[in-house]
Amino acid sequence: MSTRPMRAFVLTAPGKYAVQEVPAPVAAPGEAVVDVERVGVCGTDVEFYTGAMAYLHQGHSSYPMRLGHEWSGRVVSVGEGVDPVWVGRRVMGDTMLGCGACRRCRRGHQHVCEKRQELGIRGERAGALAEQLAVPVSSLHVLPDSVDAVLGALVEPGGNALRAARATALGPGDRALVLGPGTIGLLVAMFLRAAGAEVHLMGRSDNSPAFARELGFADVWTEKTVPDLPFDAIVDASNAVQLPGLALELVEPGGRVVYVGLAGAPSRIDTRTLALKDVTAVGILSASPGLDDTIRAYADGSVDPRPLVAATVGLEAVGPVLAGERPHGAGPGPKIHVDPRSG
């Protein structure tokens, strides 16, 4: 079998990394090998870089590790038992890889499987910050021609956002407030707008709202300036420990609060308020159930997340990006993409 080398970004310890030559993957039975075209850098990757990611302390992850779970590419080979028709297809892949045998997996909930691997995050499944990637073919989703590599690498965060937007159960005539105008928050806002809802956003400063306004969201506020309006649903897409409680305070009685953001410390909500306001609270983990519908939304143009990508860099620039540096010439968007083939 081929063991030719390829380039990969390897995180060796908190704050320490290298672009290394490693053996290229060979497709095991049931797997496909993909030429990676684009990878998104995510806040989860930053937590691994700083060493703050909870999985490191829970024994689910360890260094050295290869990051990268928002990706797109083209299948170049397949393993035993896989239909050769997959070769040449443009694809993206589900991050969550369940065991396939437990009760949760059998019920279609592989994204909360106790034994799951998470590509580039949990377990020993290497991520996509490399020239090639090996994944179970069962995790792949085909991209139509109208969904290019950039959009393909935005399907995974888009799936999280789509599920959060749908969990609000909002449509025309309803009003939503999205807390945190980062990548997920802005994607949630785009999906809510596509559903016909009136969308408001709240950021931490006067800087992040400026970009949201460029995307056509006129109602952008800070915590001090949020208007006294009836919000039928509130989506917390932030990492601020106090905002889950604020969401519950601000939502209309009979409304919904959707939690897709994760703070670095435990958040607290008053369940008395939840009950007395008759509010429905929904937690969202993973894009898995929303990937196909996200691809369709990108393909038909009802949601166009391309402006979120500020820059595309090579593997050598990943470390500085994880450390918080903005690439030279980057636009105002929150997302940095990587082309592992460049450089």
mmCIF file of C-alpha atoms in Angstrom:
data_model
loop_
_atom_site.group_PDB
_atom_site.id
_atom_site.type_symbol
_atom_site.label_atom_id
_atom_site.label_comp_id
_atom_site.label_asym_id
_atom_site.label_seq_id
_atom_site.Cartn_x
_atom_site.Cartn_y
_atom_site.Cartn_z
ATOM 1 C CA MET A 1 0.000 0.000 0.000
ATOM 2 C CA SER A 2 1.063 3.561 -0.702
ATOM 3 C CA THR A 3 2.660 5.433 2.161
ATOM 4 C CA ARG A 4 3.641 8.499 0.154
ATOM 5 C CA PRO A 5 3.945 11.599 2.301
ATOM 6 C CA MET A 6 1.523 14.495 2.437
ATOM 7 C CA ARG A 7 1.496 17.783 4.312
ATOM 8 C CA ALA A 8 -0.651 18.201 7.407
ATOM 9 C CA PHE A 9 -1.041 20.744 10.196
ATOM 10 C CA VAL A 10 -0.272 19.024 13.514
ATOM 11 C CA LEU A 11 -1.015 20.547 16.914
ATOM 12 C CA THR A 12 1.574 19.063 19.265
ATOM 13 C CA ALA A 13 0.734 20.877 22.541
ATOM 14 C CA PRO A 14 -1.082 24.036 23.624
ATOM 15 C CA GLY A 15 0.338 26.844 21.499
ATOM 16 C CA LYS A 16 2.738 24.490 19.675
ATOM 17 C CA TYR A 17 2.318 23.205 16.138
ATOM 18 C CA ALA A 18 4.080 22.254 12.923
ATOM 19 C CA VAL A 19 3.275 21.575 9.299
ATOM 20 C CA GLN A 20 4.608 18.037 8.944
ATOM 21 C CA GLU A 21 5.014 15.432 6.278
ATOM 22 C CA VAL A 22 2.919 12.444 7.325
ATOM 23 C CA PRO A 23 1.857 9.259 5.507
ATOM 24 C CA ALA A 24 -1.034 9.847 3.138
ATOM 25 C CA PRO A 25 -4.163 7.928 4.151
ATOM 26 C CA VAL A 26 -5.206 4.643 2.560
ATOM 27 C CA ALA A 27 -8.913 3.853 2.427
ATOM 28 C CA ALA A 28 -9.871 1.095 4.846
ATOM 29 C CA PRO A 29 -12.993 -1.018 4.189
ATOM 30 C CA GLY A 30 -16.013 1.279 4.122
ATOM 31 C CA GLU A 31 -13.871 4.405 3.761
ATOM 32 C CA ALA A 32 -13.074 6.989 1.120
ATOM 33 C CA VAL A 33 -9.963 9.113 0.704
ATOM 34 C CA VAL A 34 -10.647 12.725 -0.202
ATOM 35 C CA ASP A 35 -8.427 15.422 -1.698
ATOM 36 C CA VAL A 36 -9.201 18.308 0.667
ATOM 37 C CA GLU A 37 -9.973 21.609 -1.085
ATOM 38 C CA ARG A 38 -11.146 23.882 1.740
ATOM 39 C CA VAL A 39 -11.200 23.760 5.540
ATOM 40 C CA GLY A 40 -12.765 26.253 7.916
ATOM 41 C CA VAL A 41 -11.002 27.273 11.129
ATOM 42 C CA CYS A 42 -13.489 27.065 14.009
ATOM 43 C CA GLY A 43 -13.668 28.314 17.579
ATOM 44 C CA THR A 44 -13.333 24.690 18.705
ATOM 45 C CA ASP A 45 -9.946 24.545 16.967
ATOM 46 C CA VAL A 46 -8.892 27.656 18.897
ATOM 47 C CA GLU A 47 -9.847 25.941 22.177
ATOM 48 C CA PHE A 48 -7.573 23.031 21.303
ATOM 49 C CA TYR A 49 -4.796 25.493 20.473
ATOM 50 C CA THR A 50 -5.133 27.205 23.864
ATOM 51 C CA GLY A 51 -5.615 23.919 25.726
ATOM 52 C CA ALA A 52 -9.000 25.003 27.090
ATOM 53 C CA MET A 53 -11.099 22.439 25.193
ATOM 54 C CA ALA A 54 -12.982 20.267 27.685
ATOM 55 C CA TYR A 55 -12.371 17.056 25.714
ATOM 56 C CA LEU A 56 -8.652 17.351 26.506
ATOM 57 C CA HIS A 57 -9.418 17.213 30.214
ATOM 58 C CA GLN A 58 -12.075 14.503 29.880
ATOM 59 C CA GLY A 59 -9.792 12.069 28.053
ATOM 60 C CA HIS A 60 -11.665 12.275 24.726
ATOM 61 C CA SER A 61 -8.787 14.029 22.929
ATOM 62 C CA SER A 62 -5.022 14.288 23.272
ATOM 63 C CA TYR A 63 -1.980 15.785 21.580
ATOM 64 C CA PRO A 64 -0.586 15.448 19.005
ATOM 65 C CA MET A 65 -3.720 15.949 16.952
ATOM 66 C CA ARG A 66 -4.831 17.013 13.489
ATOM 67 C CA LEU A 67 -7.632 19.548 13.532
ATOM 68 C CA GLY A 68 -10.218 20.444 10.892
ATOM 69 C CA HIS A 69 -13.893 19.447 10.777
ATOM 70 C CA GLU A 70 -15.456 21.990 8.373
ATOM 71 C CA TRP A 71 -14.275 20.817 4.983
ATOM 72 C CA SER A 72 -14.989 20.032 1.343
ATOM 73 C CA GLY A 73 -13.101 18.084 -1.310
ATOM 74 C CA ARG A 74 -13.178 15.386 -3.964
ATOM 75 C CA VAL A 75 -13.084 11.602 -3.488
ATOM 76 C CA VAL A 76 -9.960 10.065 -5.054
ATOM 77 C CA SER A 77 -10.125 6.457 -3.835
ATOM 78 C CA VAL A 78 -12.348 4.092 -1.912
ATOM 79 C CA GLY A 79 -11.828 1.039 0.238
ATOM 80 C CA GLU A 80 -13.239 -2.455 0.122
ATOM 81 C CA GLY A 81 -17.015 -2.646 0.016
ATOM 82 C CA VAL A 82 -17.499 0.904 -1.287
ATOM 83 C CA ASP A 83 -19.145 1.523 -4.669
ATOM 84 C CA PRO A 84 -16.481 2.932 -7.054
ATOM 85 C CA VAL A 85 -19.059 5.476 -8.249
ATOM 86 C CA TRP A 86 -17.932 7.614 -5.302
ATOM 87 C CA VAL A 87 -14.568 8.298 -6.959
ATOM 88 C CA GLY A 88 -14.578 11.777 -8.448
ATOM 89 C CA ARG A 89 -17.561 13.040 -6.465
ATOM 90 C CA ARG A 90 -17.348 16.412 -4.747
ATOM 91 C CA VAL A 91 -18.294 15.998 -1.097
ATOM 92 C CA MET A 92 -18.346 17.333 2.429
ATOM 93 C CA GLY A 93 -18.596 15.167 5.508
ATOM 94 C CA ASP A 94 -20.410 14.856 8.806
ATOM 95 C CA THR A 95 -18.176 15.603 11.790
ATOM 96 C CA MET A 96 -19.999 13.176 14.082
ATOM 97 C CA LEU A 97 -19.133 9.517 13.544
ATOM 98 C CA GLY A 98 -21.275 7.270 15.742
ATOM 99 C CA CYS A 99 -20.558 3.634 16.549
ATOM 100 C CA GLY A 100 -23.541 2.584 14.437
ATOM 101 C CA ALA A 101 -24.682 -0.114 16.856
ATOM 102 C CA CYS A 102 -25.992 1.562 20.012
ATOM 103 C CA ARG A 103 -29.584 2.612 20.711
ATOM 104 C CA ARG A 104 -28.874 6.256 19.873
ATOM 105 C CA CYS A 105 -27.278 5.423 16.537
ATOM 106 C CA ARG A 106 -30.106 3.069 15.621
ATOM 107 C CA ARG A 107 -32.542 5.909 16.281
ATOM 108 C CA GLY A 108 -30.632 8.264 13.987
ATOM 109 C CA HIS A 109 -28.945 10.156 16.799
ATOM 110 C CA GLN A 110 -25.344 9.220 16.030
ATOM 111 C CA HIS A 111 -24.283 12.788 16.836
ATOM 112 C CA VAL A 112 -24.886 12.069 20.533
ATOM 113 C CA CYS A 113 -23.526 8.502 20.497
ATOM 114 C CA GLU A 114 -21.587 7.862 23.712
ATOM 115 C CA LYS A 115 -18.801 6.177 21.729
ATOM 116 C CA ARG A 116 -18.739 8.637 18.836
ATOM 117 C CA GLN A 117 -15.643 9.976 17.192
ATOM 118 C CA GLU A 118 -15.669 13.591 16.039
ATOM 119 C CA LEU A 119 -13.487 14.287 13.043
ATOM 120 C CA GLY A 120 -10.491 16.365 14.120
ATOM 121 C CA ILE A 121 -11.991 16.814 17.590
ATOM 122 C CA ARG A 122 -12.725 13.641 19.573
ATOM 123 C CA GLY A 123 -11.207 10.187 19.344
ATOM 124 C CA GLU A 124 -8.387 9.328 16.990
ATOM 125 C CA ARG A 125 -9.931 10.294 13.646
ATOM 126 C CA ALA A 126 -7.522 12.770 12.008
ATOM 127 C CA GLY A 127 -9.020 16.042 10.819
ATOM 128 C CA ALA A 128 -9.054 17.811 7.477
ATOM 129 C CA LEU A 129 -6.147 20.255 7.878
ATOM 130 C CA ALA A 130 -4.116 18.122 5.494
ATOM 131 C CA GLU A 131 -3.846 17.491 1.787
ATOM 132 C CA GLN A 132 -5.909 14.315 2.115
ATOM 133 C CA LEU A 133 -8.438 12.861 4.534
ATOM 134 C CA ALA A 134 -9.844 9.372 5.137
ATOM 135 C CA VAL A 135 -13.467 9.143 6.320
ATOM 136 C CA PRO A 136 -16.279 6.575 6.414
ATOM 137 C CA VAL A 137 -18.202 6.854 3.165
ATOM 138 C CA SER A 138 -21.385 6.762 5.261
ATOM 139 C CA SER A 139 -20.486 10.235 6.562
ATOM 140 C CA LEU A 140 -20.213 11.829 3.109
ATOM 141 C CA HIS A 141 -22.729 14.189 1.514
ATOM 142 C CA VAL A 142 -22.519 14.926 -2.216
ATOM 143 C CA LEU A 143 -22.210 18.567 -3.282
ATOM 144 C CA PRO A 144 -24.009 19.724 -6.440
ATOM 145 C CA ASP A 145 -22.132 21.816 -8.995
ATOM 146 C CA SER A 146 -23.734 25.015 -7.677
ATOM 147 C CA VAL A 147 -22.097 24.478 -4.265
ATOM 148 C CA ASP A 148 -18.412 25.248 -4.740
ATOM 149 C CA ALA A 149 -15.541 24.371 -2.388
ATOM 150 C CA VAL A 150 -16.036 27.518 -0.306
ATOM 151 C CA LEU A 151 -19.726 26.825 0.238
ATOM 152 C CA GLY A 152 -18.970 23.145 0.808
ATOM 153 C CA ALA A 153 -16.717 23.990 3.743
ATOM 154 C CA LEU A 154 -19.502 26.178 5.171
ATOM 155 C CA VAL A 155 -22.074 23.363 5.190
ATOM 156 C CA GLU A 156 -21.004 22.025 8.596
ATOM 157 C CA PRO A 157 -21.400 25.322 10.493
ATOM 158 C CA GLY A 158 -24.479 25.998 8.367
ATOM 159 C CA GLY A 159 -26.084 22.758 9.522
ATOM 160 C CA ASN A 160 -25.753 23.829 13.146
ATOM 161 C CA ALA A 161 -27.254 27.199 12.298
ATOM 162 C CA LEU A 162 -30.102 25.726 10.258
ATOM 163 C CA ARG A 163 -31.087 23.451 13.138
ATOM 164 C CA ALA A 164 -30.990 26.395 15.557
ATOM 165 C CA ALA A 165 -33.099 28.537 13.231
ATOM 166 C CA ARG A 166 -35.659 25.756 12.773
ATOM 167 C CA ALA A 167 -35.798 25.161 16.529
ATOM 168 C CA THR A 168 -37.229 28.679 16.915
ATOM 169 C CA ALA A 169 -40.301 27.559 14.898
ATOM 170 C CA LEU A 170 -40.504 31.110 13.490
ATOM 171 C CA GLY A 171 -41.807 32.306 10.146
ATOM 172 C CA PRO A 172 -43.314 35.419 8.529
ATOM 173 C CA GLY A 173 -44.618 37.907 11.077
ATOM 174 C CA ASP A 174 -42.410 36.575 13.881
ATOM 175 C CA ARG A 175 -39.488 38.405 15.487
ATOM 176 C CA ALA A 176 -36.159 36.821 16.486
ATOM 177 C CA LEU A 177 -33.124 38.042 18.396
ATOM 178 C CA VAL A 178 -29.788 36.336 17.787
ATOM 179 C CA LEU A 179 -27.130 36.794 20.469
ATOM 180 C CA GLY A 180 -23.573 36.713 19.101
ATOM 181 C CA PRO A 181 -22.946 37.815 15.494
ATOM 182 C CA GLY A 182 -20.087 35.400 14.830
ATOM 183 C CA THR A 183 -20.132 32.730 12.135
ATOM 184 C CA ILE A 184 -22.910 30.631 13.683
ATOM 185 C CA GLY A 185 -24.975 33.626 14.787
ATOM 186 C CA LEU A 186 -24.840 35.235 11.356
ATOM 187 C CA LEU A 187 -25.722 31.943 9.682
ATOM 188 C CA VAL A 188 -28.683 31.553 12.058
ATOM 189 C CA ALA A 189 -29.773 35.073 11.120
ATOM 190 C CA MET A 190 -29.523 34.217 7.412
ATOM 191 C CA PHE A 191 -31.669 31.098 7.794
ATOM 192 C CA LEU A 192 -34.228 32.983 9.894
ATOM 193 C CA ARG A 193 -34.373 35.751 7.293
ATOM 194 C CA ALA A 194 -34.880 33.147 4.570
ATOM 195 C CA ALA A 195 -37.825 31.792 6.601
ATOM 196 C CA GLY A 196 -39.413 35.243 6.595
ATOM 197 C CA ALA A 197 -38.783 36.236 10.215
ATOM 198 C CA GLU A 198 -37.814 39.743 11.346
ATOM 199 C CA VAL A 199 -34.251 39.315 12.586
ATOM 200 C CA HIS A 200 -32.407 41.352 15.203
ATOM 201 C CA LEU A 201 -28.826 40.688 16.336
ATOM 202 C CA MET A 202 -26.917 41.628 19.475
ATOM 203 C CA GLY A 203 -23.126 41.905 19.685
ATOM 204 C CA ARG A 204 -20.689 42.768 22.437
ATOM 205 C CA SER A 205 -19.322 45.947 20.853
ATOM 206 C CA ASP A 206 -19.903 48.459 18.101
ATOM 207 C CA ASN A 207 -17.450 46.586 15.841
ATOM 208 C CA SER A 208 -19.193 43.271 15.134
ATOM 209 C CA PRO A 209 -22.571 44.893 14.373
ATOM 210 C CA ALA A 210 -21.019 46.854 11.496
ATOM 211 C CA PHE A 211 -20.379 43.693 9.478
ATOM 212 C CA ALA A 212 -23.860 42.358 10.226
ATOM 213 C CA ARG A 213 -25.301 45.538 8.770
ATOM 214 C CA GLU A 214 -23.224 44.994 5.636
ATOM 215 C CA LEU A 215 -25.030 41.664 5.259
ATOM 216 C CA GLY A 216 -28.369 43.484 5.253
ATOM 217 C CA PHE A 217 -29.315 43.173 8.928
ATOM 218 C CA ALA A 218 -30.367 46.678 9.915
ATOM 219 C CA ASP A 219 -31.460 45.838 13.463
ATOM 220 C CA VAL A 220 -28.144 45.226 15.224
ATOM 221 C CA TRP A 221 -27.681 46.155 18.871
ATOM 222 C CA THR A 222 -25.382 45.924 21.863
ATOM 223 C CA GLU A 223 -26.551 44.615 25.229
ATOM 224 C CA LYS A 224 -27.179 48.194 26.380
ATOM 225 C CA THR A 225 -29.194 49.210 23.329
ATOM 226 C CA VAL A 226 -31.476 46.189 22.719
ATOM 227 C CA PRO A 227 -34.947 47.673 22.214
ATOM 228 C CA ASP A 228 -37.936 46.752 24.349
ATOM 229 C CA LEU A 229 -39.678 44.632 21.730
ATOM 230 C CA PRO A 230 -41.526 41.318 21.952
ATOM 231 C CA PHE A 231 -39.071 38.675 20.717
ATOM 232 C CA ASP A 232 -40.875 35.448 19.825
ATOM 233 C CA ALA A 233 -37.612 33.496 19.978
ATOM 234 C CA ILE A 234 -34.037 34.152 21.012
ATOM 235 C CA VAL A 235 -31.023 32.176 19.814
ATOM 236 C CA ASP A 236 -27.903 32.293 21.973
ATOM 237 C CA ALA A 237 -24.990 31.726 19.603
ATOM 238 C CA SER A 238 -22.458 33.385 21.896
ATOM 239 C CA ASN A 239 -19.816 32.131 24.326
ATOM 240 C CA ALA A 240 -20.786 34.615 27.041
ATOM 241 C CA VAL A 241 -21.716 32.987 30.341
ATOM 242 C CA GLN A 242 -24.441 35.526 31.187
ATOM 243 C CA LEU A 243 -26.334 35.523 27.894
ATOM 244 C CA PRO A 244 -28.336 32.281 28.330
ATOM 245 C CA GLY A 245 -30.003 33.927 31.315
ATOM 246 C CA LEU A 246 -30.550 37.167 29.415
ATOM 247 C CA ALA A 247 -32.167 35.244 26.572
ATOM 248 C CA LEU A 248 -34.715 33.807 28.996
ATOM 249 C CA GLU A 249 -35.393 37.269 30.427
ATOM 250 C CA LEU A 250 -35.954 38.884 27.029
ATOM 251 C CA VAL A 251 -38.025 36.229 25.250
ATOM 252 C CA GLU A 252 -41.792 36.613 25.012
ATOM 253 C CA PRO A 253 -43.955 34.400 27.232
ATOM 254 C CA GLY A 254 -44.861 31.330 25.229
ATOM 255 C CA GLY A 255 -41.743 31.806 23.104
ATOM 256 C CA ARG A 256 -38.604 29.779 22.558
ATOM 257 C CA VAL A 257 -34.959 30.065 23.560
ATOM 258 C CA VAL A 258 -32.430 28.102 21.542
ATOM 259 C CA TYR A 259 -28.944 27.444 22.891
ATOM 260 C CA VAL A 260 -26.279 26.673 20.269
ATOM 261 C CA GLY A 261 -23.354 28.600 21.818
ATOM 262 C CA LEU A 262 -21.093 27.234 24.549
ATOM 263 C CA ALA A 263 -19.516 29.328 27.286
ATOM 264 C CA GLY A 264 -16.203 28.486 28.939
ATOM 265 C CA ALA A 265 -17.911 28.195 32.330
ATOM 266 C CA PRO A 266 -21.330 26.900 33.408
ATOM 267 C CA SER A 267 -24.265 29.126 32.444
ATOM 268 C CA ARG A 268 -27.262 29.490 34.747
ATOM 269 C CA ILE A 269 -30.910 29.984 33.912
ATOM 270 C CA ASP A 270 -33.784 30.307 36.380
ATOM 271 C CA THR A 271 -36.161 27.431 35.656
ATOM 272 C CA ARG A 272 -38.866 29.286 37.601
ATOM 273 C CA THR A 273 -38.798 31.920 34.877
ATOM 274 C CA LEU A 274 -38.798 29.193 32.234
ATOM 275 C CA ALA A 275 -41.954 27.654 33.731
ATOM 276 C CA LEU A 276 -43.781 30.855 34.632
ATOM 277 C CA LYS A 277 -43.256 32.277 31.129
ATOM 278 C CA ASP A 278 -44.164 28.915 29.535
ATOM 279 C CA VAL A 279 -40.992 29.069 27.453
ATOM 280 C CA THR A 280 -39.593 26.184 25.410
ATOM 281 C CA ALA A 281 -35.807 25.776 25.697
ATOM 282 C CA VAL A 282 -33.922 23.816 23.027
ATOM 283 C CA GLY A 283 -30.271 22.782 22.936
ATOM 284 C CA ILE A 284 -28.501 22.197 19.622
ATOM 285 C CA LEU A 285 -25.421 20.001 19.220
ATOM 286 C CA SER A 286 -24.100 19.149 15.768
ATOM 287 C CA ALA A 287 -25.038 19.822 12.194
ATOM 288 C CA SER A 288 -25.700 16.153 11.437
ATOM 289 C CA PRO A 289 -29.497 16.211 10.973
ATOM 290 C CA GLY A 290 -29.317 19.471 8.995
ATOM 291 C CA LEU A 291 -26.551 18.864 6.459
ATOM 292 C CA ASP A 292 -28.632 17.894 3.422
ATOM 293 C CA ASP A 293 -31.064 20.791 3.855
ATOM 294 C CA THR A 294 -28.152 23.201 4.280
ATOM 295 C CA ILE A 295 -26.656 21.995 1.003
ATOM 296 C CA ARG A 296 -30.031 22.570 -0.668
ATOM 297 C CA ALA A 297 -30.313 26.094 0.763
ATOM 298 C CA TYR A 298 -26.842 26.984 -0.535
ATOM 299 C CA ALA A 299 -27.569 25.369 -3.898
ATOM 300 C CA ASP A 300 -30.797 27.307 -4.495
ATOM 301 C CA GLY A 301 -29.312 30.576 -3.230
ATOM 302 C CA SER A 302 -31.827 31.147 -0.444
ATOM 303 C CA VAL A 303 -28.814 31.480 1.879
ATOM 304 C CA ASP A 304 -25.417 32.723 0.664
ATOM 305 C CA PRO A 305 -22.747 32.597 3.377
ATOM 306 C CA ARG A 306 -19.755 33.403 1.126
ATOM 307 C CA PRO A 307 -19.303 36.922 2.602
ATOM 308 C CA LEU A 308 -18.504 35.328 5.979
ATOM 309 C CA VAL A 309 -15.133 34.127 4.655
ATOM 310 C CA ALA A 310 -12.550 36.845 5.287
ATOM 311 C CA ALA A 311 -9.495 35.122 3.797
ATOM 312 C CA THR A 312 -8.145 31.817 2.506
ATOM 313 C CA VAL A 313 -4.654 30.809 3.650
ATOM 314 C CA GLY A 314 -2.275 27.850 3.391
ATOM 315 C CA LEU A 315 -1.351 25.357 6.097
ATOM 316 C CA GLU A 316 1.631 27.452 7.223
ATOM 317 C CA ALA A 317 -0.709 30.271 8.290
ATOM 318 C CA VAL A 318 -3.006 28.100 10.433
ATOM 319 C CA GLY A 319 -0.952 28.477 13.628
ATOM 320 C CA PRO A 320 -0.978 32.288 13.583
ATOM 321 C CA VAL A 321 -4.717 32.248 12.802
ATOM 322 C CA LEU A 322 -5.339 30.000 15.819
ATOM 323 C CA ALA A 323 -3.281 32.432 17.892
ATOM 324 C CA GLY A 324 -5.653 35.235 16.905
ATOM 325 C CA GLU A 325 -3.778 36.888 14.041
ATOM 326 C CA ARG A 326 -5.784 38.193 11.090
ATOM 327 C CA PRO A 327 -4.245 37.334 7.715
ATOM 328 C CA HIS A 328 -2.925 40.283 5.745
ATOM 329 C CA GLY A 329 -5.639 41.724 3.552
ATOM 330 C CA ALA A 330 -8.437 39.795 5.298
ATOM 331 C CA GLY A 331 -11.953 41.079 4.849
ATOM 332 C CA PRO A 332 -14.383 41.828 7.677
ATOM 333 C CA GLY A 333 -15.979 38.365 7.901
ATOM 334 C CA PRO A 334 -15.479 36.095 10.927
ATOM 335 C CA LYS A 335 -14.393 32.918 9.095
ATOM 336 C CA ILE A 336 -10.911 31.982 7.879
ATOM 337 C CA HIS A 337 -10.585 29.205 5.313
ATOM 338 C CA VAL A 338 -7.561 27.050 4.552
ATOM 339 C CA ASP A 339 -6.547 25.578 1.200
ATOM 340 C CA PRO A 340 -4.185 22.718 2.179
ATOM 341 C CA ARG A 341 -2.883 22.496 -1.392
ATOM 342 C CA SER A 342 -1.544 26.061 -1.500
ATOM 343 C CA GLY A 343 1.907 27.138 -0.444
#
